[in-house]
Coordinates of C-alpha atoms in Angstrom, one line a residue:
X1 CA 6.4 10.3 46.4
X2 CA 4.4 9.8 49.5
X3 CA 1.4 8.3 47.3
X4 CA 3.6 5.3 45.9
X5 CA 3.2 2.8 48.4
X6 CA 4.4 -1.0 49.2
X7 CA 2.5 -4.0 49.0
X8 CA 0.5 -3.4 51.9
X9 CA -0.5 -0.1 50.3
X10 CA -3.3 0.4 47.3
X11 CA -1.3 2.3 44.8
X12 CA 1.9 1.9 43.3
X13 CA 4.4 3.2 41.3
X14 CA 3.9 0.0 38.9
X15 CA 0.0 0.6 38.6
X16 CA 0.9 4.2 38.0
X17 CA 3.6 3.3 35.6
X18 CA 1.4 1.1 33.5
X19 CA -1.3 3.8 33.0
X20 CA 1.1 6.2 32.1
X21 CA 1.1 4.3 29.3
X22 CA -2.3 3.3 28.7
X23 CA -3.1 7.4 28.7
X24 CA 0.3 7.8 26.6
X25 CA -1.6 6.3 23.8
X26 CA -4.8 7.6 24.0
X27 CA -3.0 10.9 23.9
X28 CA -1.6 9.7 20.5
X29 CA -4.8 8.7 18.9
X30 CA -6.0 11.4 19.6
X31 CA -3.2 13.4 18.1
X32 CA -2.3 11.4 15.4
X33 CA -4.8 11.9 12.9
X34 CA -4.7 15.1 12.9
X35 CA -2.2 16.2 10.2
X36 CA -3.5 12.9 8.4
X37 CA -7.1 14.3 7.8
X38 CA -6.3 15.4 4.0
X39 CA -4.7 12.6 3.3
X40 CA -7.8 10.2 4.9
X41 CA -10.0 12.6 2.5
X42 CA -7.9 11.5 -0.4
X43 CA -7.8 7.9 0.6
X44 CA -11.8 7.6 1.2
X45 CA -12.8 10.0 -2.0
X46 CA -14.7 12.1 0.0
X47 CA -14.7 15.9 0.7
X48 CA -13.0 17.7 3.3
X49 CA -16.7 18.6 5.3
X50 CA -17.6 15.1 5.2
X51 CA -14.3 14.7 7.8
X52 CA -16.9 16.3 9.9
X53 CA -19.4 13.3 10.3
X54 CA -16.0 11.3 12.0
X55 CA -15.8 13.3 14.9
X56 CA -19.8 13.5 15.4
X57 CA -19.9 9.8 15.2
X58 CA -17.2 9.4 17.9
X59 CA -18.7 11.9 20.0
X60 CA -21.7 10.6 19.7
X61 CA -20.9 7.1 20.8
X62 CA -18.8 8.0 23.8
X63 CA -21.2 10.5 25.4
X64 CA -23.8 7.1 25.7
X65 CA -21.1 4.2 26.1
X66 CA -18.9 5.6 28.8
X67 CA -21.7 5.8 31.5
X68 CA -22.3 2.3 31.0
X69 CA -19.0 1.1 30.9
X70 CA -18.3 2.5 34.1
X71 CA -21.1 1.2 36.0
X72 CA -20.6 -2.3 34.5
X73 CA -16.8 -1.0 35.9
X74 CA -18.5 -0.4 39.1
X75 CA -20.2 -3.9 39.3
X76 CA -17.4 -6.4 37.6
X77 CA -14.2 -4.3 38.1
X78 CA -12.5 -1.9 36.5
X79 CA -10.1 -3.6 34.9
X80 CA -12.1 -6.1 33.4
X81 CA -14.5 -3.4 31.4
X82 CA -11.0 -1.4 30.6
X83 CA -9.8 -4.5 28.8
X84 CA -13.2 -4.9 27.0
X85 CA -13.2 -0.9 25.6
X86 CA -9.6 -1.7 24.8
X87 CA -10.0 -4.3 22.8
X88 CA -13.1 -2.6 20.8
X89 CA -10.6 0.2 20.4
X90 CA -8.2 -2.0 19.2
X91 CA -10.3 -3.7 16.4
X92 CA -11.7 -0.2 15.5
X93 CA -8.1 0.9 15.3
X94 CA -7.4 -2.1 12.9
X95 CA -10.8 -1.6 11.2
X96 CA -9.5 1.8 10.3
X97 CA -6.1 0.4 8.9
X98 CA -7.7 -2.0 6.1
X99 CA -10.9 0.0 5.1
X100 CA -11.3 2.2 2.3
X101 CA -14.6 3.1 2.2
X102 CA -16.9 6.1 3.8
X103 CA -19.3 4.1 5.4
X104 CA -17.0 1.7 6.8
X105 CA -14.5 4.1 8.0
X106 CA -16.9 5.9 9.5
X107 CA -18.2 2.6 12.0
X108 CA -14.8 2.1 12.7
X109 CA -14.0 5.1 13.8
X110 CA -17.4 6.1 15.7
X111 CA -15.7 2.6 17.9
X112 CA -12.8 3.6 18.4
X113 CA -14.3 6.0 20.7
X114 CA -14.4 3.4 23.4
X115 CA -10.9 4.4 24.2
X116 CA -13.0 7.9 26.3
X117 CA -13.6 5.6 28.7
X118 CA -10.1 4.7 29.9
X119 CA -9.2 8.0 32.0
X120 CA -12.8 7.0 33.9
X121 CA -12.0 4.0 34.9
X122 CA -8.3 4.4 35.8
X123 CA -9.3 7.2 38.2
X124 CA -12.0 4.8 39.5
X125 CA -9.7 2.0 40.0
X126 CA -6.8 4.1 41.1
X127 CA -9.4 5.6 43.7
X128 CA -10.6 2.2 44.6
X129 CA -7.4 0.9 45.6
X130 CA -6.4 3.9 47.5
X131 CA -9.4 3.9 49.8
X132 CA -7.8 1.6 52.4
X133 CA -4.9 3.8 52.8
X134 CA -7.1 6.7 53.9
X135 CA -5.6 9.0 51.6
X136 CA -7.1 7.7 48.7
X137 CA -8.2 11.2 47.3
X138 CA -5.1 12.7 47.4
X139 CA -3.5 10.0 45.8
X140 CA -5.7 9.8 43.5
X141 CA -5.4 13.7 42.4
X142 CA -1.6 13.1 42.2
X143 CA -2.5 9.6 40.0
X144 CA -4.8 11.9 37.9
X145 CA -2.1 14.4 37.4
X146 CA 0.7 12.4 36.1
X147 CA -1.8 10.4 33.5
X148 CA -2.6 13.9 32.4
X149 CA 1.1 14.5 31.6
X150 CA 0.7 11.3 29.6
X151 CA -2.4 12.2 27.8
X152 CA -1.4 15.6 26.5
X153 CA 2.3 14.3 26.2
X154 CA 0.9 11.3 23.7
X155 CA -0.9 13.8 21.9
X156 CA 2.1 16.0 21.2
X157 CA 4.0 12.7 19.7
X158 CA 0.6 11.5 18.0
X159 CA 0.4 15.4 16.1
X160 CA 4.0 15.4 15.8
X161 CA 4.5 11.9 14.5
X162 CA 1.5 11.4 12.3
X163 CA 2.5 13.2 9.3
X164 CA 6.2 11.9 9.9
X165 CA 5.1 8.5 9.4
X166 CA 3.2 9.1 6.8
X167 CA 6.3 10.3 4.7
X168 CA 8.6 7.5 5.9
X169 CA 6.1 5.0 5.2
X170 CA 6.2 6.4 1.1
X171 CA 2.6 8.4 2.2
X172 CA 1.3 4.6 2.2
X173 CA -2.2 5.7 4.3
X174 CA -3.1 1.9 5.3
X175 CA 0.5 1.2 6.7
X176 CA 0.4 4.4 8.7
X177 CA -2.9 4.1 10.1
X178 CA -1.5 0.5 11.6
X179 CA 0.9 2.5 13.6
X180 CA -1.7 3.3 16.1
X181 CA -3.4 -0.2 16.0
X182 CA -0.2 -1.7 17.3
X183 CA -0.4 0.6 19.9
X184 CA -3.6 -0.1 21.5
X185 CA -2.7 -3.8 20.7
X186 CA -0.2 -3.1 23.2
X187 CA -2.2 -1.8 25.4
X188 CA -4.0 -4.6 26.4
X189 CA -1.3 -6.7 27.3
X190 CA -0.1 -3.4 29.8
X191 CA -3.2 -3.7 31.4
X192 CA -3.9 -7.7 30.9
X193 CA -0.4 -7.9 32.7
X194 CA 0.2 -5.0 34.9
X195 CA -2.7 -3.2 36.3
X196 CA -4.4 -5.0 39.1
X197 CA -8.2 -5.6 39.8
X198 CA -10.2 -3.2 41.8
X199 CA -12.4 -4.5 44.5
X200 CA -16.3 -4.2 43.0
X201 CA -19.2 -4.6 45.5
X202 CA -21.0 -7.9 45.4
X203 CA -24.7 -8.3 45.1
X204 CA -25.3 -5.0 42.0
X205 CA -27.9 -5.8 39.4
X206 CA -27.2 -3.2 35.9
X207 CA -30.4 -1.1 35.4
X208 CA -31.2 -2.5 31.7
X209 CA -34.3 0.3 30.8
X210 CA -32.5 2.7 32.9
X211 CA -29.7 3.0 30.6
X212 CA -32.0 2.8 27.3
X213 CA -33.8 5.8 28.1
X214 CA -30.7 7.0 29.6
X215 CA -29.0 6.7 25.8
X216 CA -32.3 7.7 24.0
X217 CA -32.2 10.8 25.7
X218 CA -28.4 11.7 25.0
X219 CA -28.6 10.2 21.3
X220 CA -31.5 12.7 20.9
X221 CA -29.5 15.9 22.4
X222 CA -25.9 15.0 20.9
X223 CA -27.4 14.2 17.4
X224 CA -29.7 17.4 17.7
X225 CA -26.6 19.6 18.6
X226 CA -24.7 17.6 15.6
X227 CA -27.2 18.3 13.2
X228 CA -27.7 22.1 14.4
X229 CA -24.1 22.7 13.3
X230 CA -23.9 21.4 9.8
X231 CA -27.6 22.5 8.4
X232 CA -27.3 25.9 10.8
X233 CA -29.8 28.1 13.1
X234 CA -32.7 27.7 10.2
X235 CA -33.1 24.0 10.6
X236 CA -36.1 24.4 12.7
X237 CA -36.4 20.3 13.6
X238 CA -33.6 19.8 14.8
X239 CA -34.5 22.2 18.2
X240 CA -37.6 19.8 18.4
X241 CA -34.9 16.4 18.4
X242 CA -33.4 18.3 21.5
X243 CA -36.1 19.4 22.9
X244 CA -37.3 15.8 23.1
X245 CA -34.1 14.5 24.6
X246 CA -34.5 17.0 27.0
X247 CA -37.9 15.8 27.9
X248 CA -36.9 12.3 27.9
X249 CA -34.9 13.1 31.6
X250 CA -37.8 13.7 32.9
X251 CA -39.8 10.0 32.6
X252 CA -36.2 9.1 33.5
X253 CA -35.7 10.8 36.7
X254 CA -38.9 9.6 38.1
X255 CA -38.3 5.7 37.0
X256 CA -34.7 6.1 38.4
X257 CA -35.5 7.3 41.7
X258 CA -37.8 4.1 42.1
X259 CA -34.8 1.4 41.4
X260 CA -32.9 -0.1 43.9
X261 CA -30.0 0.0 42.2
X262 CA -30.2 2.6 39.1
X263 CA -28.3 3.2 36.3
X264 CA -27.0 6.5 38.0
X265 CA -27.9 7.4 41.4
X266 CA -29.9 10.6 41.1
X267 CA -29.9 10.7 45.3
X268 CA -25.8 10.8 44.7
X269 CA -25.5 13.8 42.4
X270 CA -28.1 15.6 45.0
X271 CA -24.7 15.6 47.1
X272 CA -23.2 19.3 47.6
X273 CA -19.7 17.8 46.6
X274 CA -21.1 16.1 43.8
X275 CA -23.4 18.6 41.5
X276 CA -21.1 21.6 40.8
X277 CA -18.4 19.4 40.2
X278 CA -20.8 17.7 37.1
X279 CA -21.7 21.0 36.2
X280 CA -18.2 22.4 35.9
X281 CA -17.5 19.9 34.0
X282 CA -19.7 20.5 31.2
X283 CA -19.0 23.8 31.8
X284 CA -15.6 23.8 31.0
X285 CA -15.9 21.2 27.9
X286 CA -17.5 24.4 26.0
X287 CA -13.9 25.5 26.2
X288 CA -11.7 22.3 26.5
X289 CA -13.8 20.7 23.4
X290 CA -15.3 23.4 21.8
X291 CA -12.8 26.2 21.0
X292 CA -10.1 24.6 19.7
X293 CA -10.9 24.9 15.7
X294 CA -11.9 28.7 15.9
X295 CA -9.0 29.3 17.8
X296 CA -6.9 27.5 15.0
X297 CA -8.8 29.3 12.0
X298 CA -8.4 32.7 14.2
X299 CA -4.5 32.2 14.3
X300 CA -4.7 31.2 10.4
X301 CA -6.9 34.1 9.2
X302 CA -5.5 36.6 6.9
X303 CA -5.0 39.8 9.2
X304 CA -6.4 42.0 5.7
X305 CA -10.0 41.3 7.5
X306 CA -8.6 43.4 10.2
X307 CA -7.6 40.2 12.7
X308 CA -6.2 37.2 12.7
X309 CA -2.3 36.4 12.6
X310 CA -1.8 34.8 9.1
X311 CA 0.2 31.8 10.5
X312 CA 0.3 28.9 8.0
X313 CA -0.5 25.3 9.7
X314 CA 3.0 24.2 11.1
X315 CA 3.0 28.0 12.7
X316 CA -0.3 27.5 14.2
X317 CA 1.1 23.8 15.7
X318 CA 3.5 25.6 17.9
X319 CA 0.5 27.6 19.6
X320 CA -1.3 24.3 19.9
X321 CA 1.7 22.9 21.3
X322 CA 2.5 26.0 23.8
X323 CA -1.5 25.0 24.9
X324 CA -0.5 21.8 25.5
X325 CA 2.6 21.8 27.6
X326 CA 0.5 24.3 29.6
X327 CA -2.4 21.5 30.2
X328 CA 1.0 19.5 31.7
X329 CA 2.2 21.9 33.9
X330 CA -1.2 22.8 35.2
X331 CA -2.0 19.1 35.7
X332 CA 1.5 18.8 38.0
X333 CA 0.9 22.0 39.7
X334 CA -2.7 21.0 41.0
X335 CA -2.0 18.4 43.7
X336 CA 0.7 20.8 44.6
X337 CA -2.1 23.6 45.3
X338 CA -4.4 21.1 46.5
X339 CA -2.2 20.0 49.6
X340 CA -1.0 23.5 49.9
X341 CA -4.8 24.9 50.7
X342 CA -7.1 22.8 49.5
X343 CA -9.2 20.7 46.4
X344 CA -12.0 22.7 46.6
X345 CA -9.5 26.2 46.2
X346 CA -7.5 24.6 43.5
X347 CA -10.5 24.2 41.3
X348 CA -11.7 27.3 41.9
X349 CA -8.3 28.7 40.9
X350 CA -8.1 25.9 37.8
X351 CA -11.2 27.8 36.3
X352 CA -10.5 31.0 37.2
X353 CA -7.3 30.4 34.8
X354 CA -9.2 28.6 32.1
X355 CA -11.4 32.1 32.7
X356 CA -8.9 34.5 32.8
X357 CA -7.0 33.3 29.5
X358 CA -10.2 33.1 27.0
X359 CA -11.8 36.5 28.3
X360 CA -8.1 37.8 27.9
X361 CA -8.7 38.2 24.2
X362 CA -11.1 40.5 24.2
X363 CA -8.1 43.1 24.5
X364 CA -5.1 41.0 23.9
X365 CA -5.8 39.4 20.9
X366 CA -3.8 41.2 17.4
X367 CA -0.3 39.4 18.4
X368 CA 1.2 36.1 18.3
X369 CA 2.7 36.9 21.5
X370 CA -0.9 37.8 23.2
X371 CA -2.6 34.2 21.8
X372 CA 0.8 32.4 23.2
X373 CA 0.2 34.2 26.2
X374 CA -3.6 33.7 26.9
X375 CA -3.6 30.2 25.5
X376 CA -1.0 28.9 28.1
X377 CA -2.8 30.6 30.5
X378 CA -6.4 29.1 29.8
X379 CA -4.1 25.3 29.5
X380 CA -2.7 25.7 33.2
X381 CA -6.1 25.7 34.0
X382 CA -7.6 23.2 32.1
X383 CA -4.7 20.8 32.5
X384 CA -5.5 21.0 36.2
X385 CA -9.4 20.2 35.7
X386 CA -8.6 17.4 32.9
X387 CA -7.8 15.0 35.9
X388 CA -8.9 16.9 38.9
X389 CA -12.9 16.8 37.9
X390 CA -13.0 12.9 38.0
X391 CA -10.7 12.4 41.0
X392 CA -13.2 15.0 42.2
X393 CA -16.0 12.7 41.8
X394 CA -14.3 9.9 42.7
X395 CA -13.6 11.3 46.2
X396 CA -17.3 12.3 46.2
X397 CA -18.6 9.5 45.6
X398 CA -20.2 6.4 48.0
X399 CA -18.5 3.5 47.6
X400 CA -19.3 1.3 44.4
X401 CA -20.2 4.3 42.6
X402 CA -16.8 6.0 41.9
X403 CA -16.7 4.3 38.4
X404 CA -20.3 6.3 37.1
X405 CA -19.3 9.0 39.0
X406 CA -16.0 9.4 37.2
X407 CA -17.7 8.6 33.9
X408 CA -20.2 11.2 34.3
X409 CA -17.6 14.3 34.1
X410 CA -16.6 13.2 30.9
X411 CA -20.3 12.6 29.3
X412 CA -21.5 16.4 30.6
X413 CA -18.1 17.7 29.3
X414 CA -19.2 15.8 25.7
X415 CA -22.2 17.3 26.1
X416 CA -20.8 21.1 26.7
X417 CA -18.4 20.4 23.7
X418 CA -20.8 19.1 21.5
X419 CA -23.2 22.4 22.4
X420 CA -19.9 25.0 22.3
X421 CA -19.2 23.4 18.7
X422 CA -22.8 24.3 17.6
X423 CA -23.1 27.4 18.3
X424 CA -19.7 28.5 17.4
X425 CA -20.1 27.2 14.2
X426 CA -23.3 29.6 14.1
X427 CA -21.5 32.4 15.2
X428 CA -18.7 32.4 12.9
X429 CA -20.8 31.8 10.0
X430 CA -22.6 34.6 10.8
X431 CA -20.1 36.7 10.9
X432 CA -18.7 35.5 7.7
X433 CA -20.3 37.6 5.4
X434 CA -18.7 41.5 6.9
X435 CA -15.3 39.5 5.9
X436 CA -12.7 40.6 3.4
X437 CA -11.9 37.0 2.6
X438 CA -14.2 34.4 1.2
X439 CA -13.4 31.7 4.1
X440 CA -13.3 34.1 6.9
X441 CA -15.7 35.3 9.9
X442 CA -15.7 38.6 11.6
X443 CA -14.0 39.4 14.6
X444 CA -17.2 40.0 16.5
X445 CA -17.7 35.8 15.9
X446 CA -14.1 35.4 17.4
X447 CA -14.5 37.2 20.0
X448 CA -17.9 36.4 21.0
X449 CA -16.8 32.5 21.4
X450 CA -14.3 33.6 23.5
X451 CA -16.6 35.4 25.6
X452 CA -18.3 32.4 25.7
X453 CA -15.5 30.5 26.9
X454 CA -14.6 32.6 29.6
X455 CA -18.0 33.6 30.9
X456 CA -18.9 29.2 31.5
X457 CA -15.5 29.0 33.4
X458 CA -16.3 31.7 36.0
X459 CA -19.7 30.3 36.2
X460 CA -18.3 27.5 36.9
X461 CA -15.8 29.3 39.5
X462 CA -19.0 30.3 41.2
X463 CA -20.1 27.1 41.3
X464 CA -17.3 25.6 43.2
X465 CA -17.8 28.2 45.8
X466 CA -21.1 25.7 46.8
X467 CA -19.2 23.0 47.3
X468 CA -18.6 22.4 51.0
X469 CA -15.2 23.6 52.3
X470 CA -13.5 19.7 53.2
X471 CA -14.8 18.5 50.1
X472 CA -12.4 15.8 48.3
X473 CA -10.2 15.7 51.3
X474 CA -8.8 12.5 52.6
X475 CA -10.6 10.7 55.1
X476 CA -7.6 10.6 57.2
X477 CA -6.6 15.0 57.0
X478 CA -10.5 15.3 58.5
X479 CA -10.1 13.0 61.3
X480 CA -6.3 12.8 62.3
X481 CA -6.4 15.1 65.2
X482 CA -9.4 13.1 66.9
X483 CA -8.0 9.2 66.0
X484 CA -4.8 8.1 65.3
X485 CA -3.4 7.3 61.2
X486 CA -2.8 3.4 62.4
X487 CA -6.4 3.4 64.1
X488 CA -7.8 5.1 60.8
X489 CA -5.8 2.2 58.6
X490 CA -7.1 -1.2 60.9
X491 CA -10.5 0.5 60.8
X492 CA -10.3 1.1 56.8
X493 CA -9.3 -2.8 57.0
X494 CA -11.9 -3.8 58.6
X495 CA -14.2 -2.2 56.5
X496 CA -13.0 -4.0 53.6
X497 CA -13.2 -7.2 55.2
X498 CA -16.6 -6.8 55.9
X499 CA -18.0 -5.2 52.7
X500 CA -20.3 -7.7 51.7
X501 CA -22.6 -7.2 55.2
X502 CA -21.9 -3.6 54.7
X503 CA -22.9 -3.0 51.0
X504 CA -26.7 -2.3 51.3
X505 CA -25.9 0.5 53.7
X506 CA -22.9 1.9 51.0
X507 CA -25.1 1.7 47.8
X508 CA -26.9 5.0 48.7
X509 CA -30.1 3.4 47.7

C-alpha cells in the first residue's frame, strides 16, 4: 500500500491500525443499542415515543460541539481534543451503564455524542501528517476509506451483538450496557498510546463569541426541526425558532468576517473546492441520516395497504445489513476511482449512486429483491462519501484549518438529517390516514421521501460539477512534470521547518 510509509513518512500502517479501531467502536455504539431500545424502554419506565427525545438530544449536541472541538483540534492538536471527546464519551457511556432514570439517561446519552467528533479529527490528523509527503490527499482518501470499513463494520457487530449480550448476560440491562463502556475505555489508551500528535500552528486565539452565536444559531435550527417532528406541520412556533436561527447567521457572518482568527473562516468556504463540497454534504445527510426509519417501517408494512414487504424485524436486519456492506465496498472502491480519473469524478459518481438507488423505487419498489437491490446501490454511494467529504475538505483546506473544515461536513450533514427526519415524519403521517392498517402511511408518503432522497443527491451531483477540475489532488500529481518528487519533498520540509514565520500568510485571514 503505497500510502503506508516509514518513519520518514507522515502516515503509517500503525496510525492507520489504531484508528481502525477507534472507528471500530464508534461503529458499535452506534449499532448496539439498537435491538436494545425496548428493553432501555422497560428499564427507564417510559414509552416507546419518548426513545425519541435520545436521539434529538444527541443530535442536538453534536451538530454544536464538533465545530468546536475541531478548531480547538486545529489550535492544540488533534489528538489531544480526540482524547478529551473520548473520555466524555466514555463517562457518558458509563453514565448510561448505572442510571435508571429518564432524565439522567437522557444527559448521558445527549454526551455520549462527543464520540461524532472522532471521524473529524482522524481525517484532520491523518491529513496533517500526510502533508509533508506531498500526497497527503490521496492518502488521506485511502485513510478515510479503510476507517469507513471499520465504522460500518462496528456497527454490524454492535446490531448484531447487542441483543446477544443482552441474553447471555440473563437480559441484565445495566451489565450489558457496560459492554460498550469498556470499549470506549479502551479507546483511549489506543489513542493515549498509539496515535501520534499532529503538528497545530502556533500563535491561534479560539473565537469565544464567535462560537456562542455560532451554537445559538444551530441550537435554534436543530431544536426547531426537533420540535417540528414530534408536535407536526400545525405547530406554528416552532417555524418562528428556525426562522430565528436562521437570522442569527446573519449578525454572525458580519462579526466573523471582522476577526483575525474566526471561529470558521467564512473567506475559506468562499473557496470553489470548498462550498459544494459543504453543501453535498448536508445534501446527502437527508438520505444517509434521514431515511433510514421509513425505509425500515416500509420493509415492515403489511403489503394488505397495497405496499410494503411484511418482513418482521430480524428479516428487515438483513436489508440493513446488505446497506451496510455496500457502504464498505463503496468506501474501498473510492480511492480506487479517485486515482483512476479523479476526486472530483468519484464524487460526482458517489452521488449519482446514492441518486440512482433512492429514485430507483419509484418503479422498483413491491419486492424484497428490488429494496435489496436499490439499497446496495444507494450504500456504494454513500459509503464512498461517508469518508470522501471530509478528506475532501481536508485537502481543500489552508493549513491549520483542516480540523473545522473536516468538522463542518459532518455538522451540515446533521443539519440535512435533522431536516430530512422532519419532514418525513410529516409526510408519512399524512399519508397515514388513506391506510388499511392503523400504524401505517400511504405509499404516496413512501415514495415521496424517496423522491426526496434522490432528487438532494443529484443536486448535489450538480454541485460537484462547480468544483474546479484538480480539486483534492495531491500537491505533488499537479506539479510533478514541472519539479521533481525529491525537490517537492525538501521543499515540503522546509515549509514545515519554517511554519511559525510562515503562519500569518497560511491562516487565510
Amino acid at each position: 500500500m503505497s500510502f503506508l510509509r516509514g518513519k520518514s513518512g507522515a502516515i503509517t500502517m500503525g496510525l492507520i491500525g489504531y484508528l481502525f479501531f477507534v472507528e471500530l467502536v464508534s461503529g458499535i455504539i452506534q449499532g448496539y443499542y439498537i435491538p436494545l431500545i425496548p428493553d432501555i424502554v422497560d428499564h427507564l419506565g417510559i414509552r416507546d415515543a419518548d426513545f425519541n427525545w435520545f436521539e434529538a438530544a444527541q443530535l442536538l449536541l453534536s451538530a454544536i460541539v464538533v465545530p468546536i472541538l475541531a478548531k480547538l483540534g486545529d489550535m492544540h492538536g488533534h489528538k489531544r481534543i480526540l482524547l478529551i471527546s473520548t473520555v466524555l464519551t466514555a463517562g457518558a457511556t458509563w453514565w448510561l451503564a448505572f442510571t435508571g432514570d429518564f432524565t439522567s439517561f437522557l444527559i448521558a446519552w445527549a454526551l455520549q455524542g462527543f464520540y461524532v467528533v472522532w471521524l473529524p479529527l482522524e481525517v484532520a490528523l491523518i491529513f496533517d501528517r500526510g502533508r509533508v509527503t506531498g500526497m497527503g490527499a490521496s492518502q488521506t482518501r485511502r485513510a478515510a476509506g479503510f476507517l469507513v470499513v471499520a465504522l460500518e463494520a462496528g456497527a454490524i457487530m454492535g446490531a448484531l451483538g447487542g441483543g446477544r449480550i443482552f441474553k447471555a448476560f440473563g437480559e441484565n440491562v445495566q451489565q450489558t450496557l457496560m459492554v460498550p463502556a469498556i470499549a470506549v475505555t479502551i479507546v483511549f489508551f489506543v489513542i493515549l498510546f498509539g496515535v501520534p500528535e499532529s503538528k497545530p500552528l502556533p500563535g491561534r486565539t479560539l473565537d469565544f463569541w464567535g462560537f456562542v452565536i455560532l451554537t445559538i444559531g444551530l441550537l435554534l435550527i436543530t431544536s426547531g426541526l426537533t420540535f417540528l417532528r414530534i408536535n407536526g406541520p400545525e405547530a406554528w412556533w416552532v417555524y418562528l425558532v428556525m426562522l430565528a436561527g436562521v437570522a442569527t447567521f446573519i449578525p454572525w457572518g458580519r462579526y466573523e468576517l471582522r476577526q483575525k482568527d474566526p471561529a470558521i473562516d467564512l473567506r475559506m468556504l468562499r473557496d470553489p473546492s470548498m462550498w459544494p463540497i459543504q453543501l453535498t454534504a448536508g445534501l446527502v445527510g437527508i438520505s444517509l441520516l434521514g431515511a433510514q426509519a421509513p425505509l425500515a417501517t416500509f420493509a415492515g408494512t403489511d403489503p394488505i395497504n397495497g405496499y410494503g414487504l411484511g418482513m418482521e424485524s430480524d428479516e428487515i436486519s438483513y436489508i440493513i445489513g446488505a446497506y451496510l456492506v455496500s457502504m464498505i465496498v463503496g468506501a474501498l472502491l473510492f480511492p480506487i476511482l479517485s486515482k483512476w480519473k479523479s476526486p472530483r469524478v468519484a464524487l460526482i459518481v458517489a452521488t449519482f449512486f446514492v441518486a440512482a438507488g433512492y429514485l430507483m423505487f419509484l418503479p422498483f419498489h413491491a419486492t424484497a429483491l428490488s429494496v435489496f437491490l436499490n439499497m446496495s446501490i444507494a450504500g456504494l454511494g454513500s459509503g464512498a462519501l461517508v469518508g470522501a467529504l471530509p478528506a475532501a475538505a481536508a485537502a481543500a483546506a489552508p493549513r491549520g484549518q483542516t480540523g473545522i473544515a473536516t468538522a463542518l461536513t459532518n455538522t451540515t450533514k446533521t443539519i440535512g438529517g435533522s431536516f430530512a427526519s422532519a419532514i418525513f415524519a410529516i409526510v408519512l403521517l399524512a399519508g397515514a390516514a388513506s391506510a388499511v392498517t392503523e400504524t401505517a402511511s400511504s405509499l404516496f408518503g413512501y415514495l415521496t421521501v424517496f423522491t426526496i432522497c434522490g432528487a438532494g443527491a443529484l443536486v448535489a451531483a450538480v454541485l460537484l460539477f462547480l468544483v474546479p477540475k484538480l480539486a483534492f489532488a495531491d500537491v505533488v500529481d499537479e506539479i510533478d512534470e514541472l519539479v521533481p518528487v525529491a525537490a517537492a519533498g525538501a521543499d515540503d520540509t522546509a515549509t514545515e521547518s519554517a511554519e511559525p514565520a510562515a503562519a500569518p500568510g497560511n491562516s487565510n485571514d
